[in-house]
Structures are given as structure tokens and as C-alpha cells.
């Protein structure tokens, strides 16, 4: 049972799709490994891929995939928080990885409530920024800018993909959106973590507009495929599609079954970059079946399925 003096510290991690939130969560879990850490993972879309990618050095993981966290506040999130309060071994830290489209302001406003503040301390609102893609996303998706404007700490991640001159331009752009946040740069979300103990430069939650609905009409489409893909075809078809549809396809994530390859492969894209890497073996209690989530704007299942069907080694598998 939690006493008033040792409230659970909450680190709220937000950032647009694929910016590096899970990467940062793993950095935090490693840093705080001597403490008791619980994690809330919220993915946009029903299929959870992230939970598998979070390194297992947490004490308990809660998955919330029934919608964007900021939209299911009243029920699922609050019931998890209640569970933590009465937990026989309450954690020191709660790391919340919000979905890539979550409205940070709406989410942070929960922790303004007196009944919540009694047991939880919102230690830091951290927004991860994908240095390579964020400016395009500002123009396309209103949630990307809202996440930046509600941050206390902005981490410009993926510095290896941009040059220093552009980093300065981007930093200035971020300052105009959010002049109050501390801004740091990183590769693989690796930062000097002492900064998390800095006091806030303003009372952030007082400035947050928590009444804005989602307006970007993003879609998350989950597809399953029973036949193995050809690795080379899959790679080249998706690379071309990501190049052509960069302003529509924001994230591909999933596990694939590949022809002539043993094991389970992780496929993911951010921006125009695609990677397919071996992730381990297929668990015995799981069907050997590719499961892929595509998130974007104005995307249609039928066109996506047609695209993936072209990646079979033998066209006879295809239904088109
Ligand atoms: N080049 C480069 N890639 C990075 C860096 N940080 C993370 N990535 C890669 O970017 C991709 C997305 O990283 P994640 O940590 O899964 O991003 P996320 O924000 O959790 O993604 P969603 O939960 O889908 O929104 C992965 O392929 C990472 O390996 C970086 O600093 N540089």
C-alpha cells in the first residue's frame, strides 16, 4: 500500500510513430534496473508488437491495446492505476509508453487529478522526436505538433540520420512550438539521464489543452498471411512503396514468415527506411503466420494486401 510520502513516479513517454519510444523505454529500464519498475504499453492498433520488443527487465507489464491511451482514460488506464495503488508490491517507477498518435496533453491531464496525485507523481513528460521525419509529419498530422507542445523534455532522436546544420534548424523550430521544454539530442535515444531529475521550468499540466479530439484520421490495418514471403521481393516491393507513399504510410510493424529461412523475422519501417531482422524462433503455441500492422493516412486494406501479395515466391499463393 502506498504512503503519501512515497508516491509512484511516472515517466510519460510520447512521440510520433516510430520516433524511438520503445528504444528510450529500454534505456530507462536499464538505467533504473535496481528499482522496481512497472510498464504500461499502449499501441495504436490491436496487435501488440512492442511488448515483445521491450527488454524483459521490468517487474510487470500492462498492455493496453484497445485504443489510443488518451481515448480510453476513463476506464482502462484508471483501472490499471487503481490496481497499482492497491498492489502488495507497488513499484518505484511507472513508465508509460503512449501510442505514437496519443495526445500528450489529454494523457497528462489525468495526473492533474487530486485523487491521482495523492499516489502518483508525474515526474517527466518526455517526447521523442524523429529527427529525420518530424517536419513532414508536422505538416500532415496535428498530433505530432501537440506531442511536442506538451513536452517537458524533448529528445531529438536519430541524430545519425541528419547533419548538424539541420539539427540547429530543427531545434529552433521545436523551440517556437514549445519554448519551455528542455531540448537534447540523441542517437538510439541515449541521453544523460540526470536531466530527468531537473525541476520543471513551468507547471506543464496547467498549460495543457485537454479538450482536443484526434483529428488526423489515421488508420491502423492488421493483416495476416498464411504463406511465406520471399525476402528479396518483400524488401524491394516495400522499399519502393515506402518511397512512393512516404506521406501516407507512417509505420509498418510486424513479424513475418520467410521462404527458405528458419525463424521469426521482425519487419518494420519508419519514414522511407525498412528493416527485416531475425527476432528468434516461432513459439510452439503460435501459428507460423505473418502478422503485419500498417499505420497511415488514407490507406486501404485492399491495396496493402495487393502490395504484400506481390512478395510471394510463387504467384499462385496470391488472391489477386
Ligand atoms: N537510425 C536510427 N534508428 C533508430 C534510432 N533510434 C531508434 N531507431 C530505430 O527506429 C525504429 C523505431 O524505433 P522504436 O523505438 O520502436 O520507435 P517507437 O516510437 O517505439 O515506435 P511505435 O511504438 O511504433 O510508435 C526501430 O527500427 C529502431 O531501431 C536512432 O537513433 N537512429
CSV table of C-alpha atoms and ligand atoms in Angstrom, one decimal:
chain,number,residue,atom,x,y,z
A,1,UNK,CA,0.0,0.0,0.0
A,2,UNK,CA,1.4,3.4,-1.0
A,3,UNK,CA,2.0,6.0,1.7
A,4,UNK,CA,1.7,9.6,0.7
A,5,UNK,CA,5.4,10.2,1.0
A,6,UNK,CA,6.5,7.6,-1.5
A,7,UNK,CA,4.3,8.2,-4.5
A,8,UNK,CA,4.9,6.2,-7.6
A,9,UNK,CA,7.0,8.2,-10.1
A,10,UNK,CA,5.5,8.3,-13.6
A,11,UNK,CA,7.6,8.9,-16.7
A,12,UNK,CA,5.3,9.6,-19.6
A,13,UNK,CA,7.0,8.8,-23.0
A,14,UNK,CA,5.3,10.1,-26.1
A,15,UNK,CA,6.4,10.8,-29.6
A,16,UNK,CA,5.1,10.2,-33.1
A,17,UNK,CA,5.0,6.7,-34.6
A,18,UNK,CA,8.5,5.2,-34.9
A,19,UNK,CA,10.4,8.0,-33.2
A,20,UNK,CA,12.1,5.8,-30.7
A,21,UNK,CA,9.8,5.5,-27.7
A,22,UNK,CA,10.5,1.8,-27.1
A,23,UNK,CA,14.2,2.4,-27.7
A,24,UNK,CA,14.1,5.1,-24.9
A,25,UNK,CA,12.0,2.9,-22.6
A,26,UNK,CA,14.7,0.2,-22.8
A,27,UNK,CA,17.3,2.8,-22.0
A,28,UNK,CA,15.3,3.8,-18.9
A,29,UNK,CA,14.7,0.2,-17.8
A,30,UNK,CA,18.4,-0.4,-18.0
A,31,UNK,CA,19.2,2.7,-16.0
A,32,UNK,CA,16.7,2.1,-13.3
A,33,UNK,CA,17.2,-1.7,-13.1
A,34,UNK,CA,17.9,-1.6,-9.4
A,35,UNK,CA,14.4,-0.2,-8.7
A,36,UNK,CA,11.0,-1.8,-9.1
A,37,UNK,CA,9.6,-0.8,-12.5
A,38,UNK,CA,6.2,-1.3,-14.0
A,39,UNK,CA,5.4,-0.5,-17.6
A,40,UNK,CA,2.3,0.4,-19.5
A,41,UNK,CA,2.5,-0.2,-23.2
A,42,UNK,CA,-0.2,1.3,-25.4
A,43,UNK,CA,-0.1,0.5,-29.1
A,44,UNK,CA,-2.2,2.1,-31.8
A,45,UNK,CA,-3.9,-1.0,-33.2
A,46,UNK,CA,-5.0,-4.2,-31.6
A,47,UNK,CA,-1.9,-6.3,-32.3
A,48,UNK,CA,0.9,-5.8,-29.8
A,49,UNK,CA,4.4,-5.8,-31.3
A,50,UNK,CA,6.1,-3.5,-28.8
A,51,UNK,CA,5.5,-5.7,-25.8
A,52,UNK,CA,7.8,-8.3,-27.5
A,53,UNK,CA,10.5,-5.6,-28.2
A,54,UNK,CA,10.7,-4.2,-24.7
A,55,UNK,CA,13.6,-5.8,-22.9
A,56,UNK,CA,12.3,-8.0,-20.1
A,57,UNK,CA,13.9,-6.2,-17.2
A,58,UNK,CA,10.7,-4.8,-15.7
A,59,UNK,CA,8.7,-6.2,-12.9
A,60,UNK,CA,5.3,-6.1,-14.5
A,61,UNK,CA,3.9,-5.1,-17.9
A,62,UNK,CA,0.4,-3.9,-18.7
A,63,UNK,CA,-0.6,-3.9,-22.3
A,64,UNK,CA,-3.4,-1.6,-23.3
A,65,UNK,CA,-4.3,-2.1,-27.0
A,66,UNK,CA,-8.0,-1.4,-27.1
A,67,UNK,CA,-7.5,2.1,-28.4
A,68,UNK,CA,-5.2,5.1,-28.0
A,69,UNK,CA,-4.4,5.7,-24.3
A,70,UNK,CA,-5.7,9.2,-24.3
A,71,UNK,CA,-9.1,8.0,-25.6
A,72,UNK,CA,-9.6,5.2,-23.0
A,73,UNK,CA,-8.6,7.2,-20.0
A,74,UNK,CA,-11.8,6.8,-18.0
A,75,UNK,CA,-11.8,3.1,-18.0
A,76,UNK,CA,-8.7,1.1,-18.8
A,77,UNK,CA,-6.0,3.4,-17.7
A,78,UNK,CA,-7.7,4.4,-14.4
A,79,UNK,CA,-8.3,0.8,-13.6
A,80,UNK,CA,-4.6,-0.1,-14.1
A,81,UNK,CA,-3.7,2.9,-11.9
A,82,UNK,CA,-6.1,1.7,-9.2
A,83,UNK,CA,-4.6,-1.8,-9.4
A,84,UNK,CA,-1.2,-0.3,-8.8
A,85,UNK,CA,-2.3,1.7,-5.8
A,86,UNK,CA,-3.5,-1.5,-4.0
A,87,UNK,CA,-0.7,-3.7,-5.3
A,88,UNK,CA,1.0,-5.5,-2.5
A,89,UNK,CA,4.4,-4.6,-4.0
A,90,UNK,CA,3.8,-1.2,-5.5
A,91,UNK,CA,6.6,-0.1,-7.9
A,92,UNK,CA,9.0,2.8,-7.6
A,93,UNK,CA,8.5,3.9,-11.2
A,94,UNK,CA,5.8,3.5,-13.8
A,95,UNK,CA,6.9,4.0,-17.3
A,96,UNK,CA,4.1,4.7,-19.7
A,97,UNK,CA,4.8,4.4,-23.4
A,98,UNK,CA,1.9,6.1,-25.1
A,99,UNK,CA,0.8,5.2,-28.6
A,100,UNK,CA,2.5,7.1,-31.4
A,101,UNK,CA,-0.6,9.2,-32.0
A,102,UNK,CA,-1.6,9.8,-28.4
A,103,UNK,CA,-2.4,13.3,-27.4
A,104,UNK,CA,0.1,14.0,-24.6
A,105,UNK,CA,-2.0,16.8,-23.2
A,106,UNK,CA,-5.1,14.7,-22.7
A,107,UNK,CA,-3.0,12.0,-21.1
A,108,UNK,CA,-1.0,14.3,-18.8
A,109,UNK,CA,-4.3,15.9,-17.6
A,110,UNK,CA,-5.2,12.6,-15.8
A,111,UNK,CA,-2.3,13.2,-13.5
A,112,UNK,CA,-3.6,16.6,-12.5
A,113,UNK,CA,-6.5,15.0,-10.7
A,114,UNK,CA,-6.2,15.2,-6.9
A,115,UNK,CA,-7.1,11.5,-6.3
A,116,UNK,CA,-4.3,10.5,-8.7
A,117,UNK,CA,-1.7,13.0,-7.4
A,118,UNK,CA,-2.1,11.5,-4.0
A,119,UNK,CA,-0.5,8.3,-5.1
A,120,UNK,CA,1.4,9.3,-8.3
A,121,UNK,CA,4.0,11.9,-9.1
A,122,UNK,CA,4.2,12.8,-12.8
A,123,UNK,CA,8.0,13.1,-12.9
A,124,UNK,CA,8.5,13.9,-16.5
A,125,UNK,CA,6.7,14.2,-19.8
A,126,UNK,CA,9.2,13.2,-22.5
A,127,UNK,CA,8.5,13.5,-26.2
A,128,UNK,CA,10.8,11.7,-28.6
A,129,UNK,CA,11.3,13.4,-31.9
A,130,UNK,CA,12.3,11.6,-35.1
A,131,UNK,CA,14.9,14.0,-36.4
A,132,UNK,CA,14.6,12.7,-40.0
A,133,UNK,CA,10.8,12.8,-40.4
A,134,UNK,CA,9.2,15.1,-37.9
A,135,UNK,CA,8.9,18.2,-40.0
A,136,UNK,CA,7.0,16.4,-42.7
A,137,UNK,CA,4.7,14.9,-40.0
A,138,UNK,CA,4.0,18.4,-38.5
A,139,UNK,CA,2.5,19.3,-41.9
A,140,UNK,CA,0.4,16.1,-42.1
A,141,UNK,CA,-0.7,15.1,-38.7
A,142,UNK,CA,-1.8,17.5,-36.0
A,143,UNK,CA,-1.0,15.1,-33.1
A,144,UNK,CA,2.7,15.3,-33.9
A,145,UNK,CA,2.9,19.0,-33.0
A,146,UNK,CA,0.6,18.6,-30.0
A,147,UNK,CA,3.0,16.0,-28.6
A,148,UNK,CA,5.9,18.4,-28.9
A,149,UNK,CA,4.0,21.3,-27.4
A,150,UNK,CA,3.1,19.3,-24.3
A,151,UNK,CA,6.6,18.0,-23.5
A,152,UNK,CA,8.9,19.0,-20.7
A,153,UNK,CA,11.8,17.2,-22.2
A,154,UNK,CA,12.2,16.9,-26.0
A,155,UNK,CA,14.7,14.3,-27.2
A,156,UNK,CA,15.7,14.8,-30.9
A,157,UNK,CA,16.5,11.2,-31.7
A,158,UNK,CA,18.1,9.6,-34.7
A,159,UNK,CA,20.9,12.3,-34.9
A,160,UNK,CA,22.9,9.8,-37.0
A,161,UNK,CA,20.4,10.4,-39.9
A,162,UNK,CA,20.7,14.2,-40.1
A,163,UNK,CA,23.5,16.8,-40.3
A,164,UNK,CA,24.4,19.3,-37.6
A,165,UNK,CA,23.2,22.3,-39.6
A,166,UNK,CA,19.7,20.8,-40.0
A,167,UNK,CA,19.8,19.8,-36.2
A,168,UNK,CA,20.1,23.6,-35.5
A,169,UNK,CA,17.2,24.4,-37.8
A,170,UNK,CA,15.0,21.7,-36.2
A,171,UNK,CA,15.9,22.8,-32.7
A,172,UNK,CA,14.8,26.3,-33.5
A,173,UNK,CA,11.5,25.0,-35.0
A,174,UNK,CA,10.9,23.0,-31.9
A,175,UNK,CA,11.6,26.0,-29.7
A,176,UNK,CA,9.0,28.0,-31.5
A,177,UNK,CA,6.4,25.2,-30.9
A,178,UNK,CA,7.4,24.7,-27.3
A,179,UNK,CA,9.7,27.4,-25.8
A,180,UNK,CA,9.5,25.8,-22.3
A,181,UNK,CA,10.9,22.4,-22.9
A,182,UNK,CA,14.5,21.3,-22.4
A,183,UNK,CA,15.8,20.0,-25.7
A,184,UNK,CA,18.5,17.4,-26.0
A,185,UNK,CA,19.8,15.4,-29.0
A,186,UNK,CA,20.5,11.6,-29.1
A,187,UNK,CA,21.2,8.6,-31.1
A,188,UNK,CA,19.4,5.4,-30.1
A,189,UNK,CA,17.6,7.6,-27.5
A,190,UNK,CA,20.7,7.6,-25.3
A,191,UNK,CA,20.8,10.7,-23.2
A,192,UNK,CA,22.4,11.9,-19.9
A,193,UNK,CA,19.6,10.7,-17.6
A,194,UNK,CA,20.4,13.1,-14.8
A,195,UNK,CA,18.3,15.6,-16.7
A,196,UNK,CA,15.2,13.6,-15.6
A,197,UNK,CA,15.7,15.0,-12.1
A,198,UNK,CA,15.7,18.6,-13.2
A,199,UNK,CA,12.7,20.6,-11.8
A,200,UNK,CA,10.1,21.6,-14.4
A,201,UNK,CA,10.5,25.0,-15.9
A,202,UNK,CA,6.8,25.7,-15.7
A,203,UNK,CA,3.7,23.9,-14.4
A,204,UNK,CA,3.2,22.0,-17.5
A,205,UNK,CA,-0.1,20.4,-16.8
A,206,UNK,CA,-1.7,23.8,-16.3
A,207,UNK,CA,-0.9,24.8,-19.9
A,208,UNK,CA,-2.3,21.7,-21.4
A,209,UNK,CA,-5.4,21.8,-23.6
A,210,UNK,CA,-7.1,18.5,-22.8
A,211,UNK,CA,-10.2,19.0,-24.9
A,212,UNK,CA,-8.9,18.5,-28.3
A,213,UNK,CA,-10.1,15.4,-30.1
A,214,UNK,CA,-8.0,13.4,-32.6
A,215,UNK,CA,-8.4,14.9,-36.0
A,216,UNK,CA,-5.8,13.3,-38.2
A,217,UNK,CA,-7.9,10.2,-39.2
A,218,UNK,CA,-5.0,7.8,-39.1
A,219,UNK,CA,-5.8,4.2,-39.7
A,220,UNK,CA,-4.2,1.1,-38.4
A,221,UNK,CA,-4.6,-2.0,-40.5
A,222,UNK,CA,-3.7,-5.5,-39.3
A,223,UNK,CA,-3.1,-8.2,-41.9
A,224,UNK,CA,-2.3,-11.9,-41.6
A,225,UNK,CA,-0.7,-14.0,-44.3
A,226,UNK,CA,-0.5,-17.8,-44.2
A,227,UNK,CA,2.2,-18.4,-46.9
A,228,UNK,CA,5.9,-17.5,-46.5
A,229,UNK,CA,7.1,-14.4,-48.3
A,230,UNK,CA,10.2,-14.1,-50.5
A,231,UNK,CA,12.7,-12.0,-48.5
A,232,UNK,CA,14.1,-10.2,-51.5
A,233,UNK,CA,10.8,-9.5,-53.2
A,234,UNK,CA,9.3,-8.3,-49.9
A,235,UNK,CA,12.2,-6.0,-49.3
A,236,UNK,CA,12.2,-4.4,-52.7
A,237,UNK,CA,8.4,-4.1,-53.1
A,238,UNK,CA,8.1,-2.4,-49.7
A,239,UNK,CA,11.1,-0.1,-50.2
A,240,UNK,CA,9.6,1.2,-53.4
A,241,UNK,CA,6.2,1.6,-51.8
A,242,UNK,CA,7.6,3.5,-48.8
A,243,UNK,CA,9.4,5.8,-51.2
A,244,UNK,CA,6.2,6.4,-53.3
A,245,UNK,CA,3.8,6.6,-50.3
A,246,UNK,CA,6.0,8.3,-47.7
A,247,UNK,CA,3.2,10.8,-47.0
A,248,UNK,CA,0.7,8.0,-46.4
A,249,UNK,CA,2.4,5.0,-44.8
A,250,UNK,CA,3.9,6.1,-41.5
A,251,UNK,CA,4.8,2.8,-39.9
A,252,UNK,CA,5.0,-0.8,-40.8
A,253,UNK,CA,5.5,-3.3,-37.9
A,254,UNK,CA,5.1,-7.0,-37.6
A,255,UNK,CA,6.5,-10.5,-37.7
A,256,UNK,CA,7.0,-12.3,-40.9
A,257,UNK,CA,7.4,-15.9,-42.1
A,258,UNK,CA,10.0,-16.1,-44.9
A,259,UNK,CA,10.5,-18.7,-47.6
A,260,UNK,CA,13.8,-20.7,-47.2
A,261,UNK,CA,14.5,-19.0,-43.8
A,262,UNK,CA,14.0,-20.5,-40.3
A,263,UNK,CA,12.6,-18.5,-37.5
A,264,UNK,CA,10.5,-15.4,-36.9
A,265,UNK,CA,11.6,-12.1,-38.6
A,266,UNK,CA,10.7,-8.6,-37.4
A,267,UNK,CA,9.8,-6.3,-40.1
A,268,UNK,CA,9.5,-2.5,-39.5
A,269,UNK,CA,9.6,0.8,-41.3
A,270,UNK,CA,9.8,4.4,-40.2
A,271,UNK,CA,9.8,7.1,-42.9
A,272,UNK,CA,11.4,5.6,-46.0
A,273,UNK,CA,13.5,3.1,-44.1
A,274,UNK,CA,12.7,-0.6,-43.9
A,275,UNK,CA,14.4,-3.3,-41.9
A,276,UNK,CA,13.8,-7.1,-41.8
A,277,UNK,CA,15.8,-8.8,-39.0
A,278,UNK,CA,15.7,-12.2,-37.3
A,279,UNK,CA,13.9,-12.0,-34.0
A,280,UNK,CA,14.0,-15.6,-32.8
A,281,UNK,CA,12.0,-18.8,-33.3
A,282,UNK,CA,8.3,-19.1,-33.6
A,283,UNK,CA,6.8,-20.1,-30.3
A,284,UNK,CA,5.3,-23.6,-30.3
A,285,UNK,CA,1.9,-22.4,-29.3
A,286,UNK,CA,1.8,-19.7,-32.1
A,287,UNK,CA,0.8,-20.4,-35.7
A,288,UNK,CA,3.6,-19.8,-38.2
A,289,UNK,CA,1.9,-16.9,-39.9
A,290,UNK,CA,2.9,-13.4,-40.8
A,291,UNK,CA,1.2,-10.6,-38.9
A,292,UNK,CA,1.8,-7.1,-40.2
A,293,UNK,CA,0.3,-3.8,-38.9
A,294,UNK,CA,0.4,-0.8,-41.3
A,295,UNK,CA,-0.4,2.7,-39.8
A,296,UNK,CA,-1.0,5.7,-42.0
A,297,UNK,CA,-3.3,8.2,-43.6
A,298,UNK,CA,-5.7,7.4,-46.4
A,299,UNK,CA,-4.5,3.8,-46.6
A,300,UNK,CA,-6.8,0.9,-47.8
A,301,UNK,CA,-6.6,-2.7,-46.8
A,302,UNK,CA,-7.2,-4.0,-50.3
A,303,UNK,CA,-4.3,-2.0,-51.8
A,304,UNK,CA,-2.0,-3.1,-49.0
A,305,UNK,CA,-2.9,-6.7,-49.4
A,306,UNK,CA,-2.3,-6.5,-53.1
A,307,UNK,CA,1.2,-5.0,-52.4
A,308,UNK,CA,2.1,-7.8,-50.0
A,309,UNK,CA,0.7,-10.5,-52.3
A,310,UNK,CA,3.3,-9.5,-54.9
A,311,UNK,CA,6.0,-10.6,-52.4
A,312,UNK,CA,5.2,-14.3,-52.6
A,313,UNK,CA,7.9,-16.5,-54.1
A,314,UNK,CA,5.3,-18.2,-56.3
A,315,UNK,CA,2.5,-16.0,-57.6
A,316,UNK,CA,0.0,-18.9,-57.2
A,317,UNK,CA,-0.5,-18.0,-53.5
A,318,UNK,CA,-1.8,-14.6,-54.4
A,319,UNK,CA,-5.5,-14.0,-54.4
A,320,UNK,CA,-5.2,-11.1,-56.9
B,1,LIG,N1,19.0,5.2,-37.3
B,1,LIG,C1,18.4,5.2,-36.1
B,1,LIG,N2,17.4,4.4,-35.9
B,1,LIG,C2,16.8,4.4,-34.7
B,1,LIG,C3,17.3,5.3,-33.6
B,1,LIG,N3,16.5,5.1,-32.5
B,1,LIG,C4,15.6,4.1,-32.9
B,1,LIG,N4,15.8,3.7,-34.1
B,1,LIG,C5,15.0,2.7,-34.9
B,1,LIG,O1,13.8,3.3,-35.2
B,1,LIG,C6,12.8,2.3,-35.3
B,1,LIG,C7,11.6,2.7,-34.4
B,1,LIG,O2,12.1,2.7,-33.0
B,1,LIG,P1,11.1,2.4,-31.8
B,1,LIG,O3,11.8,2.6,-30.5
B,1,LIG,O4,10.4,1.1,-32.0
B,1,LIG,O5,10.0,3.5,-32.0
B,1,LIG,P2,8.6,3.7,-31.3
B,1,LIG,O6,8.4,5.2,-31.2
B,1,LIG,O7,8.5,2.9,-30.1
B,1,LIG,O8,7.6,3.1,-32.4
B,1,LIG,P3,6.0,3.0,-32.3
B,1,LIG,O9,5.7,2.4,-30.9
B,1,LIG,O10,5.6,2.1,-33.4
B,1,LIG,O11,5.4,4.3,-32.4
B,1,LIG,C8,13.5,1.0,-34.9
B,1,LIG,O12,13.9,0.3,-36.1
B,1,LIG,C9,14.7,1.5,-34.1
B,1,LIG,O13,15.8,0.6,-34.1
B,1,LIG,C10,18.4,6.1,-33.9
B,1,LIG,O14,18.9,6.9,-33.1
B,1,LIG,N5,18.9,6.1,-35.2
